[in-house]
Amino acid sequence: MSVASQAKGQNQEILRVEKLNKSFGTNHVLKDATLTLRKGELKVLIGPSGGGKSTLLQCMNFLIPPDSGRIWLDGVEILGHKKRELYAYRQQVGMIFQDFNLFDHLSALGNVRIALTRVRGMSRKDATDRAMAELDRVGLAAKAGLYPAQLSGGQKQRVSIARALAMDPKVLLLDEPTSALDPELIGEVLAVVKDLATAGMTMIMATHQITFSAQLASEFVFMEQGAIIEHDSPAALLAPGACTRTKAFCAKINELTGEPV
Amino acid sequence: MNFEKALRAIIDSLPYMLGGVWVTVGLIVGALALGFVLGVPLAVIQVYGRTLARRLVVLYVWLFRGVPILVLIFLFYFGILPHLGLDSAFLAGVIVLGLTSAAYQSQIFRGAIQSLPAGQLKAARALGMTDTQAISCIVLPQALRLSIPGWSNEFSILLKDSALVMVISVQEIMARTRSVAGRTHEPVAMALFAGVLFFILTWIGLRLLRGLERRVRIKGYSQEGSV
């Protein structure tokens, strides 16, 4: 019997990755990354750009196939080379991208609806109802008919969150969801992330929004040069007197943005 | 040139020449349709296919762009198609023009596919779409829109190349022009008349394509692109 099925409630393992490795040519960009996401928790990936955060997230749903390592969802190991299994797995693992990646030829509603009709096989009417409910949840029901080119960055990212949520994912991977946004638009996306965290969505998010994530994250995972070098609660890593790489990094970011650690 | 005699030749041959216009329209519609039906999968394979399939597409494109249409017409009409039990010159014309157009169209579509941001394909995969679903629901609807300006070039070039099938006696505009010119001894007047007919056909086709381009334009995009 797997560890996951023994555990209950808050401690239930949703997604576990073990010793993920990825190289591009001679560039070893992901080194033995191991982590576990438990039900309802938010883990935050931080670290310098090029540290492997994005590669780790994309390996977690095989958008970038890892060279080695193992992945379990709900205690069931996922083998990336089996196509059917992979498509079913990706439906349960939502992904949010830094540059939104909305489908430009579809309205906000169409963006949220298309996977419901094409992948889930829902009727157009049911899919429309569901898509509208998700757009409402991110506060964009009134913009359902607009196309990506007619939306602001923050609105685009909220549509992409609605698009992922409509698939009822068990876990959400967020790859720097606010990095492409103006400072004024970051807040509206972070508010949605906060609502999701409060509602108990299991998430892992790469971000440079240290102050925001320190309040919500169950754990900070610090990555540098492709490896996870520190992971603990934000309080422990940022404690006064703590001598951690995470703290030094956060101090540098906050020095730039003028926020205290 | 006797102006009155020339005009007489044109007017007398009008119904006959208009019959030729319909043959040309049939040729070009058939060839463009065949080229489209083959060109889209060729482009998709060249972008997303496995190495061997990609190489075969490259070979196909290289062959049909490299060999003159005239050579292909003789090759297919006298060499290949009779073995398949096809002896219609019109059909041979449609097939040769269509296969050639497929090679050119595939490169128009390939360019459009590769100009799309790769992130959209990633997002489609992340939602659990198969590659076939992602290509048909996300990539092609956008790539085909972007292809319309290049495709209207292909249309106007193929329309005029279609005159080459007169060498196997398909009774399209140029074949009829030549026979009327021979009969009436008015080659210049008839050549001008044929030119006007081709010009009008090109103009109508380009107008239709421009209208299509406007009708399917994605909201939020202007003539100059994304706002």
CSV table of C-alpha atoms in Angstrom, one decimal:
chain,number,residue,atom,x,y,z
A,1,MET,CA,0.0,0.0,0.0
A,2,SER,CA,1.3,3.4,-0.9
A,3,VAL,CA,2.2,6.1,1.5
A,4,ALA,CA,-0.4,8.4,-0.1
A,5,SER,CA,-3.4,6.1,0.5
A,6,GLN,CA,-2.4,5.6,4.1
A,7,ALA,CA,-2.3,9.3,4.9
A,8,LYS,CA,-5.5,11.2,5.5
A,9,GLY,CA,-6.9,14.7,5.4
A,10,GLN,CA,-4.5,17.6,5.4
A,11,ASN,CA,-1.5,15.3,5.2
A,12,GLN,CA,-2.6,13.5,2.2
A,13,GLU,CA,0.0,13.5,-0.5
A,14,ILE,CA,-1.3,14.8,-3.8
A,15,LEU,CA,1.7,15.1,-6.0
A,16,ARG,CA,5.2,13.8,-5.4
A,17,VAL,CA,8.3,14.1,-7.6
A,18,GLU,CA,11.5,12.3,-6.8
A,19,LYS,CA,15.0,12.9,-8.2
A,20,LEU,CA,13.9,14.8,-11.4
A,21,ASN,CA,16.8,15.5,-13.7
A,22,LYS,CA,16.9,17.4,-16.9
A,23,SER,CA,19.8,18.5,-19.1
A,24,PHE,CA,19.8,20.5,-22.3
A,25,GLY,CA,23.0,19.4,-24.0
A,26,THR,CA,25.7,19.8,-21.4
A,27,ASN,CA,23.7,22.2,-19.4
A,28,HIS,CA,22.3,20.3,-16.3
A,29,VAL,CA,19.3,22.5,-15.5
A,30,LEU,CA,17.5,20.3,-13.0
A,31,LYS,CA,19.4,18.2,-10.5
A,32,ASP,CA,17.7,15.6,-8.4
A,33,ALA,CA,14.7,17.7,-7.6
A,34,THR,CA,12.5,16.0,-5.0
A,35,LEU,CA,9.4,17.4,-3.4
A,36,THR,CA,5.9,16.5,-2.1
A,37,LEU,CA,2.7,18.6,-2.3
A,38,ARG,CA,0.2,17.8,0.3
A,39,LYS,CA,-3.5,18.5,0.0
A,40,GLY,CA,-4.4,22.2,0.4
A,41,GLU,CA,-0.8,23.5,0.7
A,42,LEU,CA,0.9,26.2,-1.2
A,43,LYS,CA,4.6,25.7,-1.8
A,44,VAL,CA,6.5,28.6,-3.2
A,45,LEU,CA,9.5,28.2,-5.5
A,46,ILE,CA,11.9,31.0,-5.2
A,47,GLY,CA,15.4,31.7,-6.4
A,48,PRO,CA,17.3,33.5,-9.1
A,49,SER,CA,16.2,33.4,-12.7
A,50,GLY,CA,17.8,30.5,-14.5
A,51,GLY,CA,17.8,28.5,-11.3
A,52,GLY,CA,15.5,25.8,-12.6
A,53,LYS,CA,12.1,26.8,-11.2
A,54,SER,CA,10.3,26.9,-14.6
A,55,THR,CA,12.0,23.7,-15.8
A,56,LEU,CA,10.9,21.9,-12.6
A,57,LEU,CA,7.3,23.0,-13.0
A,58,GLN,CA,7.3,22.0,-16.7
A,59,CYS,CA,8.8,18.7,-15.9
A,60,MET,CA,6.1,18.1,-13.3
A,61,ASN,CA,3.5,17.8,-16.1
A,62,PHE,CA,5.9,16.5,-18.8
A,63,LEU,CA,5.7,19.6,-20.9
A,64,ILE,CA,9.4,19.2,-20.7
A,65,PRO,CA,10.0,15.4,-20.4
A,66,PRO,CA,12.5,14.8,-17.5
A,67,ASP,CA,15.6,12.7,-18.3
A,68,SER,CA,15.1,10.7,-15.1
A,69,GLY,CA,13.0,10.7,-12.0
A,70,ARG,CA,9.6,9.6,-10.9
A,71,ILE,CA,6.3,11.3,-10.4
A,72,TRP,CA,3.2,10.2,-8.5
A,73,LEU,CA,-0.3,11.7,-8.5
A,74,ASP,CA,-2.5,10.5,-5.6
A,75,GLY,CA,-0.1,7.7,-5.0
A,76,VAL,CA,-0.2,6.4,-8.6
A,77,GLU,CA,3.0,6.6,-10.6
A,78,ILE,CA,2.7,8.5,-13.9
A,79,LEU,CA,4.8,7.2,-16.8
A,80,GLY,CA,5.3,10.0,-19.3
A,81,HIS,CA,5.7,7.8,-22.3
A,82,LYS,CA,2.2,6.4,-22.2
A,83,LYS,CA,0.2,8.9,-24.2
A,84,ARG,CA,-3.3,8.1,-22.8
A,85,GLU,CA,-2.1,8.2,-19.3
A,86,LEU,CA,-0.2,11.4,-19.9
A,87,TYR,CA,-3.2,13.2,-21.3
A,88,ALA,CA,-5.4,12.1,-18.4
A,89,TYR,CA,-2.7,13.2,-15.9
A,90,ARG,CA,-2.4,16.7,-17.5
A,91,GLN,CA,-6.1,17.2,-17.1
A,92,GLN,CA,-5.7,16.9,-13.4
A,93,VAL,CA,-2.6,19.1,-13.1
A,94,GLY,CA,-3.5,22.7,-14.1
A,95,MET,CA,-0.7,25.0,-15.3
A,96,ILE,CA,-0.5,28.8,-15.3
A,97,PHE,CA,2.2,30.4,-17.4
A,98,GLN,CA,4.2,33.6,-17.1
A,99,ASP,CA,2.9,35.0,-20.4
A,100,PHE,CA,-0.6,33.6,-20.1
A,101,ASN,CA,-0.6,31.7,-23.4
A,102,LEU,CA,-4.3,32.4,-24.1
A,103,PHE,CA,-5.6,31.1,-27.4
A,104,ASP,CA,-5.7,34.4,-29.4
A,105,HIS,CA,-8.5,33.3,-31.7
A,106,LEU,CA,-11.0,32.5,-28.9
A,107,SER,CA,-12.9,34.8,-26.6
A,108,ALA,CA,-12.3,34.6,-22.8
A,109,LEU,CA,-15.3,32.3,-22.7
A,110,GLY,CA,-14.0,30.2,-25.6
A,111,ASN,CA,-10.6,29.9,-24.0
A,112,VAL,CA,-12.1,28.4,-20.8
A,113,ARG,CA,-14.7,26.3,-22.7
A,114,ILE,CA,-12.6,24.7,-25.4
A,115,ALA,CA,-10.9,22.0,-23.3
A,116,LEU,CA,-14.3,21.2,-21.6
A,117,THR,CA,-15.9,20.4,-24.9
A,118,ARG,CA,-12.9,18.9,-26.7
A,119,VAL,CA,-11.0,17.1,-23.9
A,120,ARG,CA,-13.8,16.5,-21.4
A,121,GLY,CA,-16.5,15.8,-24.0
A,122,MET,CA,-19.0,18.1,-22.3
A,123,SER,CA,-22.0,19.4,-24.3
A,124,ARG,CA,-21.6,23.0,-25.5
A,125,LYS,CA,-24.3,24.2,-23.1
A,126,ASP,CA,-22.8,22.5,-20.0
A,127,ALA,CA,-19.4,23.7,-20.9
A,128,THR,CA,-20.6,27.3,-21.4
A,129,ASP,CA,-22.3,27.2,-17.9
A,130,ARG,CA,-19.2,25.8,-16.3
A,131,ALA,CA,-16.9,28.3,-18.1
A,132,MET,CA,-19.1,31.2,-17.1
A,133,ALA,CA,-19.0,30.0,-13.5
A,134,GLU,CA,-15.2,29.9,-13.6
A,135,LEU,CA,-15.0,33.4,-15.2
A,136,ASP,CA,-17.3,34.7,-12.5
A,137,ARG,CA,-15.0,33.2,-9.8
A,138,VAL,CA,-12.1,35.3,-11.1
A,139,GLY,CA,-14.3,38.3,-11.5
A,140,LEU,CA,-14.5,38.3,-15.3
A,141,ALA,CA,-18.0,37.2,-16.1
A,142,ALA,CA,-18.7,40.6,-17.7
A,143,LYS,CA,-15.7,40.2,-20.0
A,144,ALA,CA,-16.6,36.7,-21.3
A,145,GLY,CA,-17.1,37.9,-24.9
A,146,LEU,CA,-13.8,39.8,-25.2
A,147,TYR,CA,-10.8,38.4,-27.0
A,148,PRO,CA,-7.3,38.2,-25.5
A,149,ALA,CA,-6.1,41.2,-27.5
A,150,GLN,CA,-8.9,43.2,-25.9
A,151,LEU,CA,-7.9,42.3,-22.3
A,152,SER,CA,-5.3,43.8,-19.9
A,153,GLY,CA,-2.5,41.6,-18.7
A,154,GLY,CA,-4.1,41.0,-15.3
A,155,GLN,CA,-7.4,40.0,-17.0
A,156,LYS,CA,-5.6,37.7,-19.3
A,157,GLN,CA,-3.9,35.9,-16.4
A,158,ARG,CA,-7.2,35.6,-14.6
A,159,VAL,CA,-8.8,34.1,-17.7
A,160,SER,CA,-5.9,31.6,-17.9
A,161,ILE,CA,-6.5,30.7,-14.2
A,162,ALA,CA,-10.2,30.2,-14.9
A,163,ARG,CA,-9.2,28.0,-17.9
A,164,ALA,CA,-7.1,25.8,-15.7
A,165,LEU,CA,-9.7,25.7,-12.8
A,166,ALA,CA,-12.5,24.6,-15.2
A,167,MET,CA,-10.7,21.2,-15.6
A,168,ASP,CA,-11.1,20.5,-11.8
A,169,PRO,CA,-7.4,20.0,-11.3
A,170,LYS,CA,-6.1,18.3,-8.2
A,171,VAL,CA,-3.1,20.6,-8.2
A,172,LEU,CA,-2.1,23.9,-9.8
A,173,LEU,CA,1.4,24.7,-11.1
A,174,LEU,CA,1.9,28.5,-11.4
A,175,ASP,CA,5.0,29.6,-13.3
A,176,GLU,CA,5.7,33.2,-12.3
A,177,PRO,CA,2.1,34.2,-12.8
A,178,THR,CA,2.7,37.9,-12.2
A,179,SER,CA,6.2,38.4,-13.7
A,180,ALA,CA,4.8,39.8,-17.0
A,181,LEU,CA,2.4,42.2,-15.3
A,182,ASP,CA,2.6,45.9,-14.4
A,183,PRO,CA,2.9,46.6,-10.7
A,184,GLU,CA,-0.7,47.8,-10.7
A,185,LEU,CA,-2.0,44.6,-12.2
A,186,ILE,CA,-0.2,42.2,-10.0
A,187,GLY,CA,-2.6,42.7,-7.1
A,188,GLU,CA,-5.7,41.4,-9.0
A,189,VAL,CA,-3.9,38.2,-9.9
A,190,LEU,CA,-2.5,37.7,-6.4
A,191,ALA,CA,-6.0,38.2,-5.0
A,192,VAL,CA,-7.2,35.3,-7.1
A,193,VAL,CA,-4.3,33.1,-5.9
A,194,LYS,CA,-5.0,34.0,-2.3
A,195,ASP,CA,-8.7,33.1,-2.8
A,196,LEU,CA,-7.6,29.7,-4.2
A,197,ALA,CA,-5.2,29.1,-1.3
A,198,THR,CA,-8.0,29.9,1.2
A,199,ALA,CA,-10.3,27.6,-0.6
A,200,GLY,CA,-7.8,24.8,-0.1
A,201,MET,CA,-6.4,24.4,-3.7
A,202,THR,CA,-3.1,22.5,-3.7
A,203,MET,CA,-0.6,24.7,-5.5
A,204,ILE,CA,3.1,25.2,-6.2
A,205,MET,CA,4.1,28.6,-7.5
A,206,ALA,CA,7.3,30.1,-8.8
A,207,THR,CA,7.3,33.8,-7.9
A,208,HIS,CA,9.4,36.8,-6.9
A,209,GLN,CA,6.5,38.2,-4.8
A,210,ILE,CA,8.3,37.4,-1.5
A,211,THR,CA,6.2,39.4,0.9
A,212,PHE,CA,2.9,38.1,-0.5
A,213,SER,CA,3.9,34.5,-0.6
A,214,ALA,CA,5.5,34.6,2.9
A,215,GLN,CA,2.0,35.1,4.3
A,216,LEU,CA,0.4,32.3,2.4
A,217,ALA,CA,3.1,29.7,1.7
A,218,SER,CA,3.4,26.5,3.8
A,219,GLU,CA,6.9,26.2,2.6
A,220,PHE,CA,9.5,28.1,0.6
A,221,VAL,CA,11.6,26.0,-1.8
A,222,PHE,CA,14.8,27.8,-2.8
A,223,MET,CA,16.3,26.7,-6.1
A,224,GLU,CA,19.7,27.7,-7.4
A,225,GLN,CA,21.7,26.3,-10.4
A,226,GLY,CA,19.1,23.6,-10.9
A,227,ALA,CA,19.0,22.2,-7.4
A,228,ILE,CA,16.7,22.7,-4.4
A,229,ILE,CA,19.2,24.0,-1.8
A,230,GLU,CA,16.8,25.0,1.0
A,231,HIS,CA,13.2,24.3,2.0
A,232,ASP,CA,11.3,25.1,5.1
A,233,SER,CA,8.5,27.3,6.3
A,234,PRO,CA,8.9,31.0,5.4
A,235,ALA,CA,9.0,31.9,9.1
A,236,ALA,CA,12.0,29.6,9.8
A,237,LEU,CA,13.9,30.6,6.7
A,238,LEU,CA,13.4,34.3,7.2
A,239,ALA,CA,13.7,34.2,11.1
A,240,PRO,CA,15.8,37.0,12.7
A,241,GLY,CA,19.3,35.7,12.9
A,242,ALA,CA,18.7,32.9,10.5
A,243,CYS,CA,21.7,32.5,8.2
A,244,THR,CA,20.0,31.1,5.1
A,245,ARG,CA,20.5,31.6,1.4
A,246,THR,CA,16.8,32.3,1.1
A,247,LYS,CA,17.0,35.2,3.5
A,248,ALA,CA,19.9,36.7,1.7
A,249,PHE,CA,18.0,36.4,-1.6
A,250,CYS,CA,14.8,37.9,-0.2
A,251,ALA,CA,16.7,40.7,1.4
A,252,LYS,CA,18.2,41.6,-1.9
A,253,ILE,CA,14.7,41.6,-3.7
A,254,ASN,CA,13.1,43.6,-0.9
A,255,GLU,CA,16.0,46.1,-1.0
A,256,LEU,CA,15.0,46.7,-4.6
A,257,THR,CA,11.3,47.0,-4.0
A,258,GLY,CA,11.7,48.8,-0.7
A,259,GLU,CA,9.8,46.2,1.4
A,260,PRO,CA,11.1,44.9,4.7
A,261,VAL,CA,11.7,41.2,5.0
B,1,MET,CA,-4.9,46.1,-87.3
B,2,ASN,CA,-8.4,46.5,-88.6
B,3,PHE,CA,-10.3,47.6,-85.4
B,4,GLU,CA,-13.7,46.6,-86.6
B,5,LYS,CA,-12.5,43.1,-87.7
B,6,ALA,CA,-10.8,42.6,-84.4
B,7,LEU,CA,-13.9,43.6,-82.5
B,8,ARG,CA,-16.0,41.3,-84.6
B,9,ALA,CA,-13.7,38.4,-83.8
B,10,ILE,CA,-14.0,39.1,-80.1
B,11,ILE,CA,-17.8,39.5,-80.1
B,12,ASP,CA,-18.4,36.4,-82.3
B,13,SER,CA,-16.2,34.3,-80.1
B,14,LEU,CA,-17.7,35.6,-76.8
B,15,PRO,CA,-19.9,32.5,-75.9
B,16,TYR,CA,-17.1,30.2,-76.9
B,17,MET,CA,-14.5,32.1,-74.8
B,18,LEU,CA,-16.9,32.3,-71.8
B,19,GLY,CA,-17.1,28.5,-72.0
B,20,GLY,CA,-13.3,28.6,-71.6
B,21,VAL,CA,-13.6,30.8,-68.6
B,22,TRP,CA,-15.7,28.1,-66.9
B,23,VAL,CA,-13.1,25.4,-67.7
B,24,THR,CA,-10.4,27.7,-66.2
B,25,VAL,CA,-12.5,28.3,-63.1
B,26,GLY,CA,-13.0,24.5,-62.8
B,27,LEU,CA,-9.3,23.9,-63.2
B,28,ILE,CA,-8.3,26.5,-60.6
B,29,VAL,CA,-11.0,25.6,-58.0
B,30,GLY,CA,-10.1,21.9,-58.3
B,31,ALA,CA,-6.4,22.5,-58.2
B,32,LEU,CA,-6.5,24.9,-55.2
B,33,ALA,CA,-8.8,22.6,-53.3
B,34,LEU,CA,-6.5,19.6,-54.0
B,35,GLY,CA,-3.5,21.8,-53.0
B,36,PHE,CA,-5.2,22.9,-49.8
B,37,VAL,CA,-6.3,19.4,-48.8
B,38,LEU,CA,-2.7,18.1,-49.3
B,39,GLY,CA,-0.9,21.3,-48.3
B,40,VAL,CA,-2.3,21.5,-44.8
B,41,PRO,CA,-1.2,18.0,-43.7
B,42,LEU,CA,2.1,18.5,-45.5
B,43,ALA,CA,2.8,21.6,-43.5
B,44,VAL,CA,1.7,20.0,-40.2
B,45,ILE,CA,4.0,17.0,-40.9
B,46,GLN,CA,6.9,19.3,-41.8
B,47,VAL,CA,6.5,21.2,-38.5
B,48,TYR,CA,5.4,18.5,-36.0
B,49,GLY,CA,6.2,15.2,-37.8
B,50,ARG,CA,8.9,12.6,-37.1
B,51,THR,CA,12.2,13.0,-38.9
B,52,LEU,CA,11.5,10.5,-41.7
B,53,ALA,CA,8.1,12.0,-42.4
B,54,ARG,CA,9.5,15.5,-42.4
B,55,ARG,CA,12.2,14.5,-44.9
B,56,LEU,CA,9.6,13.0,-47.2
B,57,VAL,CA,7.7,16.2,-47.1
B,58,VAL,CA,10.8,18.2,-47.9
B,59,LEU,CA,11.6,15.9,-50.8
B,60,TYR,CA,8.0,16.3,-52.1
B,61,VAL,CA,8.2,20.1,-51.9
B,62,TRP,CA,11.6,20.1,-53.5
B,63,LEU,CA,10.4,18.0,-56.4
B,64,PHE,CA,7.2,19.9,-57.2
B,65,ARG,CA,8.8,23.3,-56.8
B,66,GLY,CA,11.9,22.2,-58.8
B,67,VAL,CA,10.3,20.6,-61.9
B,68,PRO,CA,8.5,22.9,-64.4
B,69,ILE,CA,4.7,22.5,-64.5
B,70,LEU,CA,5.0,21.8,-68.2
B,71,VAL,CA,7.2,18.8,-67.7
B,72,LEU,CA,4.9,17.5,-65.0
B,73,ILE,CA,1.9,17.9,-67.3
B,74,PHE,CA,3.6,15.7,-70.0
B,75,LEU,CA,4.8,13.3,-67.4
B,76,PHE,CA,1.4,12.8,-65.7
B,77,TYR,CA,-0.8,12.9,-68.8
B,78,PHE,CA,1.3,10.6,-71.0
B,79,GLY,CA,3.3,8.7,-68.4
B,80,ILE,CA,1.6,8.1,-65.1
B,81,LEU,CA,-2.2,8.7,-65.3
B,82,PRO,CA,-2.9,6.3,-68.2
B,83,HIS,CA,-1.5,3.5,-66.1
B,84,LEU,CA,-4.1,4.4,-63.5
B,85,GLY,CA,-6.9,4.3,-66.1
B,86,LEU,CA,-7.3,8.1,-66.2
B,87,ASP,CA,-7.2,9.6,-69.6
B,88,SER,CA,-9.1,12.9,-69.0
B,89,ALA,CA,-6.9,15.9,-69.9
B,90,PHE,CA,-8.9,18.1,-67.6
B,91,LEU,CA,-8.4,15.8,-64.7
B,92,ALA,CA,-4.6,15.5,-65.5
B,93,GLY,CA,-4.5,19.3,-65.4
B,94,VAL,CA,-6.3,19.5,-62.1
B,95,ILE,CA,-4.0,16.9,-60.6
B,96,VAL,CA,-0.7,18.4,-61.8
B,97,LEU,CA,-1.7,21.9,-60.8
B,98,GLY,CA,-3.1,20.6,-57.5
B,99,LEU,CA,0.0,18.6,-56.6
B,100,THR,CA,2.3,21.6,-57.5
B,101,SER,CA,0.1,24.0,-55.6
B,102,ALA,CA,0.2,21.7,-52.6
B,103,ALA,CA,4.0,22.1,-52.4
B,104,TYR,CA,3.7,25.9,-52.5
B,105,GLN,CA,0.7,26.1,-50.2
B,106,SER,CA,2.4,23.8,-47.6
B,107,GLN,CA,5.2,26.4,-47.3
B,108,ILE,CA,2.6,29.2,-46.8
B,109,PHE,CA,0.9,27.2,-44.0
B,110,ARG,CA,4.3,26.2,-42.5
B,111,GLY,CA,5.4,29.8,-42.2
B,112,ALA,CA,2.1,30.7,-40.6
B,113,ILE,CA,2.2,27.8,-38.1
B,114,GLN,CA,5.8,28.7,-37.1
B,115,SER,CA,4.9,32.3,-36.6
B,116,LEU,CA,2.5,31.5,-33.8
B,117,PRO,CA,3.7,31.8,-30.2
B,118,ALA,CA,4.8,28.2,-29.1
B,119,GLY,CA,3.3,28.9,-25.7
B,120,GLN,CA,-0.2,28.3,-27.0
B,121,LEU,CA,0.6,24.7,-28.0
B,122,LYS,CA,2.1,24.3,-24.5
B,123,ALA,CA,-1.0,25.6,-22.9
B,124,ALA,CA,-3.2,23.3,-25.0
B,125,ARG,CA,-1.1,20.3,-24.0
B,126,ALA,CA,-1.2,21.4,-20.4
B,127,LEU,CA,-5.0,21.2,-20.6
B,128,GLY,CA,-4.8,17.5,-21.6
B,129,MET,CA,-5.3,18.0,-25.3
B,130,THR,CA,-3.7,15.4,-27.7
B,131,ASP,CA,-1.4,16.8,-30.3
B,132,THR,CA,-4.1,16.3,-32.9
B,133,GLN,CA,-6.6,18.3,-30.9
B,134,ALA,CA,-4.1,21.0,-30.1
B,135,ILE,CA,-3.2,21.3,-33.8
B,136,SER,CA,-6.8,21.3,-35.1
B,137,CYS,CA,-8.4,23.4,-32.4
B,138,ILE,CA,-5.6,25.9,-31.6
B,139,VAL,CA,-2.9,26.0,-34.2
B,140,LEU,CA,-4.7,25.7,-37.5
B,141,PRO,CA,-7.6,28.1,-36.9
B,142,GLN,CA,-5.0,30.8,-36.3
B,143,ALA,CA,-2.4,29.7,-38.9
B,144,LEU,CA,-5.0,29.5,-41.7
B,145,ARG,CA,-6.1,33.1,-40.9
B,146,LEU,CA,-2.5,34.3,-41.2
B,147,SER,CA,-2.1,32.3,-44.4
B,148,ILE,CA,-4.7,34.2,-46.4
B,149,PRO,CA,-2.5,37.0,-47.8
B,150,GLY,CA,0.2,34.5,-48.9
B,151,TRP,CA,-2.5,32.2,-50.2
B,152,SER,CA,-4.0,34.9,-52.4
B,153,ASN,CA,-0.6,35.2,-54.1
B,154,GLU,CA,-0.7,31.5,-54.7
B,155,PHE,CA,-4.2,31.8,-56.1
B,156,SER,CA,-3.2,34.5,-58.6
B,157,ILE,CA,0.0,32.7,-59.7
B,158,LEU,CA,-1.8,29.4,-60.1
B,159,LEU,CA,-4.6,31.0,-62.1
B,160,LYS,CA,-2.2,32.1,-64.7
B,161,ASP,CA,-0.1,28.9,-64.7
B,162,SER,CA,-3.4,27.0,-65.4
B,163,ALA,CA,-3.0,28.2,-69.0
B,164,LEU,CA,-0.2,25.7,-69.4
B,165,VAL,CA,-2.6,22.8,-69.6
B,166,MET,CA,-3.5,24.0,-73.1
B,167,VAL,CA,-0.6,21.8,-74.3
B,168,ILE,CA,-2.7,18.7,-73.6
B,169,SER,CA,-5.7,20.4,-75.3
B,170,VAL,CA,-7.7,21.2,-72.2
B,171,GLN,CA,-10.2,23.7,-73.6
B,172,GLU,CA,-9.5,26.5,-71.2
B,173,ILE,CA,-9.1,30.2,-72.0
B,174,MET,CA,-5.7,30.1,-73.7
B,175,ALA,CA,-6.5,27.0,-75.8
B,176,ARG,CA,-9.7,28.6,-77.1
B,177,THR,CA,-7.9,31.9,-77.6
B,178,ARG,CA,-5.3,30.2,-79.8
B,179,SER,CA,-7.9,28.4,-81.9
B,180,VAL,CA,-10.0,31.6,-82.4
B,181,ALA,CA,-6.9,33.6,-83.2
B,182,GLY,CA,-5.9,31.0,-85.8
B,183,ARG,CA,-9.3,31.0,-87.4
B,184,THR,CA,-9.8,34.8,-87.5
B,185,HIS,CA,-6.2,35.8,-88.0
B,186,GLU,CA,-6.6,38.2,-85.0
B,187,PRO,CA,-3.9,37.0,-82.6
B,188,VAL,CA,-3.2,40.4,-80.9
B,189,ALA,CA,-6.9,41.2,-80.3
B,190,MET,CA,-7.6,37.7,-79.0
B,191,ALA,CA,-4.5,37.8,-76.7
B,192,LEU,CA,-5.6,41.1,-75.3
B,193,PHE,CA,-9.1,39.6,-74.8
B,194,ALA,CA,-7.6,36.6,-73.0
B,195,GLY,CA,-5.6,38.9,-70.8
B,196,VAL,CA,-8.7,40.9,-69.8
B,197,LEU,CA,-10.5,37.6,-68.9
B,198,PHE,CA,-7.6,36.5,-66.7
B,199,PHE,CA,-7.4,39.9,-65.2
B,200,ILE,CA,-11.1,39.9,-64.3
B,201,LEU,CA,-10.9,36.4,-62.8
B,202,THR,CA,-7.9,37.4,-60.7
B,203,TRP,CA,-9.6,40.5,-59.5
B,204,ILE,CA,-12.8,38.6,-58.5
B,205,GLY,CA,-10.7,36.0,-56.6
B,206,LEU,CA,-8.6,38.5,-54.8
B,207,ARG,CA,-11.7,40.5,-53.8
B,208,LEU,CA,-13.3,37.4,-52.4
B,209,LEU,CA,-10.1,36.5,-50.4
B,210,ARG,CA,-9.8,40.0,-49.1
B,211,GLY,CA,-13.4,39.8,-47.9
B,212,LEU,CA,-12.7,36.5,-46.3
B,213,GLU,CA,-9.7,37.9,-44.5
B,214,ARG,CA,-11.8,40.7,-43.1
B,215,ARG,CA,-14.6,38.4,-42.0
B,216,VAL,CA,-12.4,36.0,-40.0
B,217,ARG,CA,-10.1,38.6,-38.5
B,218,ILE,CA,-9.6,38.1,-34.8
B,219,LYS,CA,-11.2,40.8,-32.6
B,220,GLY,CA,-8.7,43.1,-31.1
B,221,TYR,CA,-6.4,42.9,-34.1
B,222,SER,CA,-6.3,45.6,-36.7
B,223,GLN,CA,-4.8,45.8,-40.2
B,224,GLU,CA,-1.4,46.4,-38.4
B,225,GLY,CA,-1.7,43.4,-36.1
B,226,SER,CA,-2.3,43.0,-32.4
B,227,VAL,CA,-3.2,46.2,-30.5
